[in-house]
PDB file of C-alpha atoms and ligand atoms in Angstrom:
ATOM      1  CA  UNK Q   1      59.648-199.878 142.562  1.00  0.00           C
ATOM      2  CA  UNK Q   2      62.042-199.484 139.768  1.00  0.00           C
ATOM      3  CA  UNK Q   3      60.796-197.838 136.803  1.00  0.00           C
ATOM      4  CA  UNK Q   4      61.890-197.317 133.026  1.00  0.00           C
ATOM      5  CA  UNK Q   5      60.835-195.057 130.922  1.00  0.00           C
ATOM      6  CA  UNK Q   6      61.764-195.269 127.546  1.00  0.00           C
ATOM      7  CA  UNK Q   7      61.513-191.947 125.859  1.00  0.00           C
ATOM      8  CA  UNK Q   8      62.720-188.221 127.051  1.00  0.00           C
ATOM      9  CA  UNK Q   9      59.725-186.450 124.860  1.00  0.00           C
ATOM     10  CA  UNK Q  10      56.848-184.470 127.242  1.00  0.00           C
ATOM     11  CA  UNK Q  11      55.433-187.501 127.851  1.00  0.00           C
ATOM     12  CA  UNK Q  12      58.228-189.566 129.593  1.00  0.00           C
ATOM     13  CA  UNK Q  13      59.862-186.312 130.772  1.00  0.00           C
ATOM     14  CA  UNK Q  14      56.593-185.729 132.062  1.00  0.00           C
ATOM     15  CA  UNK Q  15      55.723-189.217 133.746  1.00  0.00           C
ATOM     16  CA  UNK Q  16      59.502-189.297 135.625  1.00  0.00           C
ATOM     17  CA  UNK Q  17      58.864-185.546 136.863  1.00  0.00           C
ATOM     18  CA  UNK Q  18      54.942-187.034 138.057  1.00  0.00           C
ATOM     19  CA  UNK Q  19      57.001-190.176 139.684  1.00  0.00           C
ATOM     20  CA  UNK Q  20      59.753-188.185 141.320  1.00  0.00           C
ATOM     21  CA  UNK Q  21      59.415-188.267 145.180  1.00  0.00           C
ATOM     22  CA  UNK Q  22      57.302-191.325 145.239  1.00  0.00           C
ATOM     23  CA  UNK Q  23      59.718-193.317 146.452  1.00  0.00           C
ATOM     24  CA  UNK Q  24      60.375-194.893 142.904  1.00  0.00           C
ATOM     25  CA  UNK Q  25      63.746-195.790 141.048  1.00  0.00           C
ATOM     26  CA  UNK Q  26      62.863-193.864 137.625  1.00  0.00           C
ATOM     27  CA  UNK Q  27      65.069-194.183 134.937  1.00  0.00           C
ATOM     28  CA  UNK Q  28      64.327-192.264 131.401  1.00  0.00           C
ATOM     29  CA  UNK Q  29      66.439-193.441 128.460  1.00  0.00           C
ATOM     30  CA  UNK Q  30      66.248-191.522 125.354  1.00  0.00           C
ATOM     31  CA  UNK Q  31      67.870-193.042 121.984  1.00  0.00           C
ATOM     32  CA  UNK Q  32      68.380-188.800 120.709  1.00  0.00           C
ATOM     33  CA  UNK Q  33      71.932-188.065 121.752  1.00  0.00           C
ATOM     34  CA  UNK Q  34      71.196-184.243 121.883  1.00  0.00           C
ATOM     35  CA  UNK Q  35      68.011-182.254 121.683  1.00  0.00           C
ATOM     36  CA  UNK Q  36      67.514-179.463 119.365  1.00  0.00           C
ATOM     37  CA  UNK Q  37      66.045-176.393 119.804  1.00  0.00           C
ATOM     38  CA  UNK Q  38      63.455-176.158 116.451  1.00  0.00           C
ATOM     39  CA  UNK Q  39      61.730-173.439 117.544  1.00  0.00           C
ATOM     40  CA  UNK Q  40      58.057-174.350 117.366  1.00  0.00           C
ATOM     41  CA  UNK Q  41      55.219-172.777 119.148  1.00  0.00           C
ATOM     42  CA  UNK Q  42      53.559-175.501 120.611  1.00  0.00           C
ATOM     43  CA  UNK Q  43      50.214-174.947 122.237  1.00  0.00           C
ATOM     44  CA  UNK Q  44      48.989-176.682 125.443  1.00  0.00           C
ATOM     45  CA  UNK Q  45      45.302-176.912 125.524  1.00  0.00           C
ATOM     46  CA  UNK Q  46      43.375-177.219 128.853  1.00  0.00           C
ATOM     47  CA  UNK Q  47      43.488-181.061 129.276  1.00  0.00           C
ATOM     48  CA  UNK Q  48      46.937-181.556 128.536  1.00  0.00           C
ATOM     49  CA  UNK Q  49      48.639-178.200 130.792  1.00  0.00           C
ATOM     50  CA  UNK Q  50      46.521-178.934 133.701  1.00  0.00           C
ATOM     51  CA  UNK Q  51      48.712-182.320 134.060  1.00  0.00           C
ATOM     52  CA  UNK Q  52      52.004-179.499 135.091  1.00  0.00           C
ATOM     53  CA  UNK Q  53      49.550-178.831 138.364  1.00  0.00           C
ATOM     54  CA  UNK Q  54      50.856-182.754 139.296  1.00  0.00           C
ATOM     55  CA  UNK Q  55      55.167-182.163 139.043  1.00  0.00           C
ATOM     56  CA  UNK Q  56      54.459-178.438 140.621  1.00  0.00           C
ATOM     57  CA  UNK Q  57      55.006-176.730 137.559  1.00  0.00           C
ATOM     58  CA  UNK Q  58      52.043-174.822 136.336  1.00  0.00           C
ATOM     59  CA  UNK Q  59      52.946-171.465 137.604  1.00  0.00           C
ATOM     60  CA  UNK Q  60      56.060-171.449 135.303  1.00  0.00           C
ATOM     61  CA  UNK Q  61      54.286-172.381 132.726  1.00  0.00           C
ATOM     62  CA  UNK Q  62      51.769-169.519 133.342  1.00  0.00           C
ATOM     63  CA  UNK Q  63      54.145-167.130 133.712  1.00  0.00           C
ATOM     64  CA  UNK Q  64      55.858-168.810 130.689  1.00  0.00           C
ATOM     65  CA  UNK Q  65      53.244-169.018 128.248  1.00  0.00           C
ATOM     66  CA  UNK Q  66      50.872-166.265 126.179  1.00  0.00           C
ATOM     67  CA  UNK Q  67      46.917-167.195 126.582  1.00  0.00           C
ATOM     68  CA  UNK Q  68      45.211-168.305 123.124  1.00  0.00           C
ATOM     69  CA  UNK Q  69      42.896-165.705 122.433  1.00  0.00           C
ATOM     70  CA  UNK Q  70      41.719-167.320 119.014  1.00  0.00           C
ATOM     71  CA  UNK Q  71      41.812-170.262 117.238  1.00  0.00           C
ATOM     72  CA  UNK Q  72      40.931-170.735 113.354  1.00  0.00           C
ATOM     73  CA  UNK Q  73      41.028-174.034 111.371  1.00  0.00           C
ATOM     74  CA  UNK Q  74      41.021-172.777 107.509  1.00  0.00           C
ATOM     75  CA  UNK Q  75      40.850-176.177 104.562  1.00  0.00           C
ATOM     76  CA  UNK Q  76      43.001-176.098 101.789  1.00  0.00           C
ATOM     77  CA  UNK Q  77      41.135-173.163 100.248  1.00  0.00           C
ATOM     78  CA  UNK Q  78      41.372-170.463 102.940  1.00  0.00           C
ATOM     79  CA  UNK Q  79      38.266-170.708 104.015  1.00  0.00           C
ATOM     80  CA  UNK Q  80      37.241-171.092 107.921  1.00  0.00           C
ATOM     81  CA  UNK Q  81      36.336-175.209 109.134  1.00  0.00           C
ATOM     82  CA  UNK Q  82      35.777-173.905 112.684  1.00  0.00           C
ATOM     83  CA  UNK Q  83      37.026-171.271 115.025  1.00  0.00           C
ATOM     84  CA  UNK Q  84      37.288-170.376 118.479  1.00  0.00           C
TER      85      UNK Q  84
HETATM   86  C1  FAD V   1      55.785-179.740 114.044  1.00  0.00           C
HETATM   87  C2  FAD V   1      54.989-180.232 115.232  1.00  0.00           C
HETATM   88  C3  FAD V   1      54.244-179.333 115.970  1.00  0.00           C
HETATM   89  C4  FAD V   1      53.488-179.772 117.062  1.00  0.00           C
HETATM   90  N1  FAD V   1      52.778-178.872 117.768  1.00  0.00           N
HETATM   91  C5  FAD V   1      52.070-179.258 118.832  1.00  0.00           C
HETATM   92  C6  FAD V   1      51.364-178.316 119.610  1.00  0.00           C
HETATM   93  O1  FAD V   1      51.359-177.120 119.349  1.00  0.00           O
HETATM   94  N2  FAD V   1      50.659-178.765 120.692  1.00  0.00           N
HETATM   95  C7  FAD V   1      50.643-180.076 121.029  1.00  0.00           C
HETATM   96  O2  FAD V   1      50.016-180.424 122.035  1.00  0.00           O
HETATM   97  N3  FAD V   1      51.304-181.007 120.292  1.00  0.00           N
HETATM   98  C8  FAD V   1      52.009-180.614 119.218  1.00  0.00           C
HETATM   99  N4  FAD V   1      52.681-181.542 118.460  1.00  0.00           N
HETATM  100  C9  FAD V   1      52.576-182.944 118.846  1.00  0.00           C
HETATM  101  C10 FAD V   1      53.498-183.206 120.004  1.00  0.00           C
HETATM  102  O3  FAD V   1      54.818-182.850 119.634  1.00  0.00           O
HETATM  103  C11 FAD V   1      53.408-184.700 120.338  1.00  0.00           C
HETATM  104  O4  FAD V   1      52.073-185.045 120.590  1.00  0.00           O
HETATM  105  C12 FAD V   1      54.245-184.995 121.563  1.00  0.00           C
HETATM  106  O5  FAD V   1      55.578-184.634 121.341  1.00  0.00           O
HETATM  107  C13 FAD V   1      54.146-186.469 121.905  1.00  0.00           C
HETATM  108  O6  FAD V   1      54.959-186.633 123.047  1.00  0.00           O
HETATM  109  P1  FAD V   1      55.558-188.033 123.417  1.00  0.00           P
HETATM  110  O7  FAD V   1      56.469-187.828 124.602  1.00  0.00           O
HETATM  111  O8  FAD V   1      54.451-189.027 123.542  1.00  0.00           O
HETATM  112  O9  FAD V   1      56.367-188.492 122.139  1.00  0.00           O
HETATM  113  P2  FAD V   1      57.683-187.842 121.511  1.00  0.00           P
HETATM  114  O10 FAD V   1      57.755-186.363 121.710  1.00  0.00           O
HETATM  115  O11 FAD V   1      57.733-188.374 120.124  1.00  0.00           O
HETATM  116  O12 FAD V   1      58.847-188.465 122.385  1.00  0.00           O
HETATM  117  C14 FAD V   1      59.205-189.810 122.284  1.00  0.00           C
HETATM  118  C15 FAD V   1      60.691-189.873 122.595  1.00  0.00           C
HETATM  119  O13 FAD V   1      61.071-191.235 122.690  1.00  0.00           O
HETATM  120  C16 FAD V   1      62.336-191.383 122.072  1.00  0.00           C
HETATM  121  N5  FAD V   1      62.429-192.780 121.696  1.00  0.00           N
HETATM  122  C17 FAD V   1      61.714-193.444 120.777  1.00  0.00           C
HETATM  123  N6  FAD V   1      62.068-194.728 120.729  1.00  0.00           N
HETATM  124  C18 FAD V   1      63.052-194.891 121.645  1.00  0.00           C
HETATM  125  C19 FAD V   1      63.831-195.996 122.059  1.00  0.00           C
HETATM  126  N7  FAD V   1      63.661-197.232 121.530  1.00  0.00           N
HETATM  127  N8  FAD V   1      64.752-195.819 123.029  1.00  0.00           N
HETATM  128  C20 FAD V   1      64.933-194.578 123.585  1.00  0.00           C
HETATM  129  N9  FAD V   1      64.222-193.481 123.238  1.00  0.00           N
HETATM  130  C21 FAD V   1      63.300-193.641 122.274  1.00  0.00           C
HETATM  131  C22 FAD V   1      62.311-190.433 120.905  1.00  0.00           C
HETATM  132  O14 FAD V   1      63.612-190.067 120.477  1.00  0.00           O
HETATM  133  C23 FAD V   1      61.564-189.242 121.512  1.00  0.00           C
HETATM  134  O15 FAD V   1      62.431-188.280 122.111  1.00  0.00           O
HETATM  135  C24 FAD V   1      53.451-181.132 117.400  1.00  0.00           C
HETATM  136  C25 FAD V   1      54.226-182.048 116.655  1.00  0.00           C
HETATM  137  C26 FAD V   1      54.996-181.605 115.591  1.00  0.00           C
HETATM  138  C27 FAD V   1      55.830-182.596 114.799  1.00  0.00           C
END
């Protein structure tokens, strides 16, 4: 089957690295002519890093990544919604 995604973020990236061997034509498109390193943290919580377990890649991303050890939603004040 031929497949387009249209969209390079973690989800398409993600999708053509899930459909890759399948015996499928994928072809991502992606309108941003160059990515750009912004430096974020960005945190992968259970339900959404399992899905690297599917393209093979969850060991790198173990070996990548620093375990959240504590989580703390504050309001507008300072003062603690929720933690974990
Ligand atoms: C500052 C910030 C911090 C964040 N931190 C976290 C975090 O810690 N943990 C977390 O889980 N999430 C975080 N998020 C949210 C996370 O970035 C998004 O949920 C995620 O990027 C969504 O992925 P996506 O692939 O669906 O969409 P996107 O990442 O938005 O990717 C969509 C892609 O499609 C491309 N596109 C759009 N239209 C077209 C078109 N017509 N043709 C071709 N290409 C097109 C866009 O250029 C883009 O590259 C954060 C978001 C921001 C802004």
């Amino acid at each position: 089957m031929r497949i387009l995604i249209v969209g390079g973020g973690i989800a398409g990236l993600t999708l053509a690295a899930l459909l890759n061997g399948r015996d499928h034509e994928v072809l991502v498109v992606e309108k941003t002519k160059q990515y750009i390193d912004r430096g974020y943290v960005i945190a992968l919580w259970p339900a959404g890093s399992r899905i690297l377990k599917g393209p093979g890649l969850y060991s790198k991303f173990e070996l990548a990544s620093q375990p959240l050890r504590k989580y703390v939603v504050k309001d507008r004040n300072g003062a603690i919604r929720g933690a974990i």
